[in-house]
Amino acid sequence: MLFRMYNMSKTSCTAGFWLRLLYEQGPSRIVLASRLALQLTSQQSGQRPVNYCHRRYFLTSERLTSKKRYLYTSVALQEKEQTKHQMKDDMPEEKSLLKNKDRFSGKAAAVEKPASDLTTTERLKPPRPVIDDKESSLPNHDPGRITEEQRRLERKADSMFQELIETRGASKDTFMFAVKKFVDRENVYWRGAVEFIYAGMKEMDHFGVHKDLDAYKALIQAFPEEKMIPRNAWQVEFMHYPRHQQCGIDLLEQMEHNGVIPDDAFGVLLKNRFGREAHVTRKFRRMLYWLPKFKNINPYPIPMELPLDPRELALIALRRMSVDQETHFKVFETVEVEEEPEEDTFIASAQSPTQQRLINQHKTEEPLFVEGPYPVYLRDIRQNYFLLRAEPNIHALMKKKQQEKADEDDENLFEWKNFFEEEQSSELRPILSVHEQDDSTILALSITGTGTKSSVMSWVRCLEMTNPQLARTPILFKILTSPDSGQLDVIGDSRPFKALENTSRIPDK
Amino acid sequence: MASSTSYCRLVAFRSCGPLLKRSPKDIGSFISKRHEKSTAVFYERNKKGLDRDLKKRPLRHALKMSLQNFGPELKLLYQEQKEAFTRFPVISVDHGNYELVYSFNDADSVKSWAVTADRDNEGGKSTANFTFSKNRTGLFHGYLSKEVPKDGKTKYAGYANITSPKPMKSFGRESQMDWSHFNCLLLRLRGDGRPYMIVIGCNFYYDINWLNRWSYPVFTRGGPYWQHVKIPLGKFFTTHHGRIQDKQEFLPLKMINSVGITAADSAEGPFSLEIDSIALMNDINVSNKHAYEMYENKYYEVQC
């Protein structure tokens, strides 16, 4: 225990990687580095510039003739071509969008507007990172440690991407083509592979391939095969080809951050380049062990690919928030609902029959509250929701509390004295519904497109269609100007209940 | 269980000040030294894992505080001894029994928790706060910012944490909690849809173990409904310095000294987590085994 070695190096997964994965099949955009991990990621050991040592090539056990090398390369390229075609066949973008639509129209039976009519818009791609004289895609930003040669190679890689974006546009195909072009060009000395991979890693967001395993597989093939495989334990432990391995580790870490789980084929590519025992391969093994273990542990799962349509997103968030299984979900359009609409937006609303019953039972002289916007997250997508609530039902809460106490004191709870005695069904009925909490009674939830006060008022008018009682009840609007402004506070107020909690008095209804 | 309030009183006794009371000058020196540490060194300078010495109070301050607190501390020692003799030892705990470890019923119990965000260490721009809310709960809220400081080395940012006070005995001695009668952690909370991480720390003697933590995520569904979360203690995985370890160990239940909650997913924006209480429970339906199998490494490589 005392003398065990702890892995503090970058090769082990950060404790925060569970946040990166969304526990379901596949990638998420949740990224995190815990503070400690952050400190470690920032402690990259000072990398000395490594010259590409041609001597290594002659020292390899099996000398590769140029012909053989050519063969290796062409095989690798054929593989890539194949994956490219497969990719084209499997996942055209329009198709996947359609799939999404179908899925949602199937599930959301209560959606008033048919989901297939919903328009989808492309999510904006992040802008291309600009590498100027001061910044660098290379991990070591200390300008003193980046040599002129590295700078030149980095600029070369950068200009290649720039050129391809201009001629072919930023897409997955272009990214794959860029890697192919690099491999074609540098298949003898593989000069600038590290710089190319770092440049590629930085470009991935812009190309939209940061969650694509194929792109990572392509990128790792910019390293030469066989050349960097360590041949003894010393080479293994002393980080054979440190700069290349560090680059590989950084690539794997980027995958981890984007929630991409490597597969066995990726491991084969790595093993052909770095050997089975190298630090990169160890990190790969760790990722392969831990990431699939954690990808499905979220009890409130979020779809792997979040839809682009805000209506669908709102429905997913509402479904996730609603505890009541009977809840009905509806999407209204303000232009259709309102006679004189102030704005053209949508209102996603969630209300269950129990909540409707609670509104009906509510006294018309006591006000209801509409509160919000409160933030709710689906991975890194933030939406704001509003709620309709009433003051807590203290009478029922106290009754429940007293019943719990009585049940605790009841020593004969599990003893049936009279076999023929019938149990009254009303005794078993829960006193409180899930909506009646000690701080407030929740009556409905909604997410509107704009989150403005007028859209929330239209929501209340929509609710009046199914809850006629609402029209006769005073409703107070408590709208925060912005959730960012620090006004964020807890929902409801449990002080009235907690003041009475330890007394035996039950207030009147 | 040590009550959380005893810690507040004894902060002055500890050789180091609370985490947040660091002067800007200190932060500067911390930042400059932070990168010097090599990952190959196991030596830890202090229990916080910092690369600088914690600020020491002058001797006269310690003398003054000890003289001031001598009476009350002696009283506390007497109570401890008395309790040790009179307390009925807990031999076993029945199914369904639970014990509140931390409940945020009053402002003091909320105040005693330490709040950290990456802004405090100049590792980012996130802010965090842990306040006593009108629902008589603790509200952990703030803003997570993904903006990476331009120090050239930090790669990712966006982190906030709250950590419980360490249990203390009389005369400022560090103590520990014994959780061995229980097998799951219960939390009552209400979140905003983000995942949060529960981090449990232990009271280890040797520096090599100081930064060991046992973590497991807690998922919130968002919205106004309260959640009851039950996490089997066997599911907590070993981390060291924030990195998950190949050799996993079961959480050492007899030497627990801190519980923390971390908010650090990549979603930029405000976060809020309302926590009512944290409790321990014994559930016979929950496995007492460690949830992670451990493979022997047959290769000649350092198993970390």
PDB file of C-alpha atoms in Angstrom, chain A residues 52 128 131 137-138 148-164 178 181-187 189-200 203:
ATOM      1  CA  TYR A  52      13.584  12.970 -36.686  1.00  0.00           C
ATOM      2  CA  ARG A 128     -11.501  27.911 -37.675  1.00  0.00           C
ATOM      3  CA  ILE A 131      -2.642  30.389 -35.576  1.00  0.00           C
ATOM      4  CA  SER A 137      -1.274  24.465 -31.982  1.00  0.00           C
ATOM      5  CA  LEU A 138       1.692  22.727 -30.435  1.00  0.00           C
ATOM      6  CA  GLU A 148      11.917  27.385 -36.012  1.00  0.00           C
ATOM      7  CA  GLU A 149      11.696  24.038 -37.755  1.00  0.00           C
ATOM      8  CA  GLN A 150       8.638  23.031 -35.751  1.00  0.00           C
ATOM      9  CA  ARG A 151       7.104  26.390 -36.514  1.00  0.00           C
ATOM     10  CA  ARG A 152       7.723  25.931 -40.209  1.00  0.00           C
ATOM     11  CA  LEU A 153       6.170  22.468 -40.237  1.00  0.00           C
ATOM     12  CA  GLU A 154       3.220  23.689 -38.232  1.00  0.00           C
ATOM     13  CA  ARG A 155       2.602  26.521 -40.680  1.00  0.00           C
ATOM     14  CA  LYS A 156       2.918  24.089 -43.537  1.00  0.00           C
ATOM     15  CA  ALA A 157       0.239  21.828 -42.034  1.00  0.00           C
ATOM     16  CA  ASP A 158      -1.928  24.824 -41.267  1.00  0.00           C
ATOM     17  CA  SER A 159      -1.699  26.202 -44.785  1.00  0.00           C
ATOM     18  CA  MET A 160      -2.550  22.795 -46.188  1.00  0.00           C
ATOM     19  CA  PHE A 161      -5.769  22.704 -44.184  1.00  0.00           C
ATOM     20  CA  GLN A 162      -6.487  26.294 -45.151  1.00  0.00           C
ATOM     21  CA  GLU A 163      -6.004  25.520 -48.831  1.00  0.00           C
ATOM     22  CA  LEU A 164      -8.236  22.460 -48.690  1.00  0.00           C
ATOM     23  CA  ALA A 178      -5.982  16.148 -45.934  1.00  0.00           C
ATOM     24  CA  LYS A 181      -2.464  14.030 -48.811  1.00  0.00           C
ATOM     25  CA  PHE A 182      -0.034  14.274 -45.920  1.00  0.00           C
ATOM     26  CA  VAL A 183       0.636  10.538 -45.945  1.00  0.00           C
ATOM     27  CA  ASP A 184       1.155  10.608 -49.714  1.00  0.00           C
ATOM     28  CA  ARG A 185       3.598  13.432 -49.435  1.00  0.00           C
ATOM     29  CA  GLU A 186       5.569  12.340 -46.402  1.00  0.00           C
ATOM     30  CA  ASN A 187       5.679   8.601 -46.841  1.00  0.00           C
ATOM     31  CA  TYR A 189      10.666  10.417 -43.812  1.00  0.00           C
ATOM     32  CA  TRP A 190       7.306  11.265 -42.248  1.00  0.00           C
ATOM     33  CA  ARG A 191       8.625  14.702 -41.471  1.00  0.00           C
ATOM     34  CA  GLY A 192       6.240  16.920 -39.570  1.00  0.00           C
ATOM     35  CA  ALA A 193       3.865  14.166 -38.466  1.00  0.00           C
ATOM     36  CA  VAL A 194       3.603  15.503 -34.926  1.00  0.00           C
ATOM     37  CA  GLU A 195       2.969  19.033 -36.124  1.00  0.00           C
ATOM     38  CA  PHE A 196       0.438  17.795 -38.649  1.00  0.00           C
ATOM     39  CA  ILE A 197      -1.470  15.806 -36.022  1.00  0.00           C
ATOM     40  CA  TYR A 198      -1.552  18.706 -33.588  1.00  0.00           C
ATOM     41  CA  ALA A 199      -2.768  20.991 -36.365  1.00  0.00           C
ATOM     42  CA  GLY A 200      -5.386  18.397 -37.335  1.00  0.00           C
ATOM     43  CA  GLU A 203      -8.998  21.764 -36.877  1.00  0.00           C
TER      44      GLU A 203
END
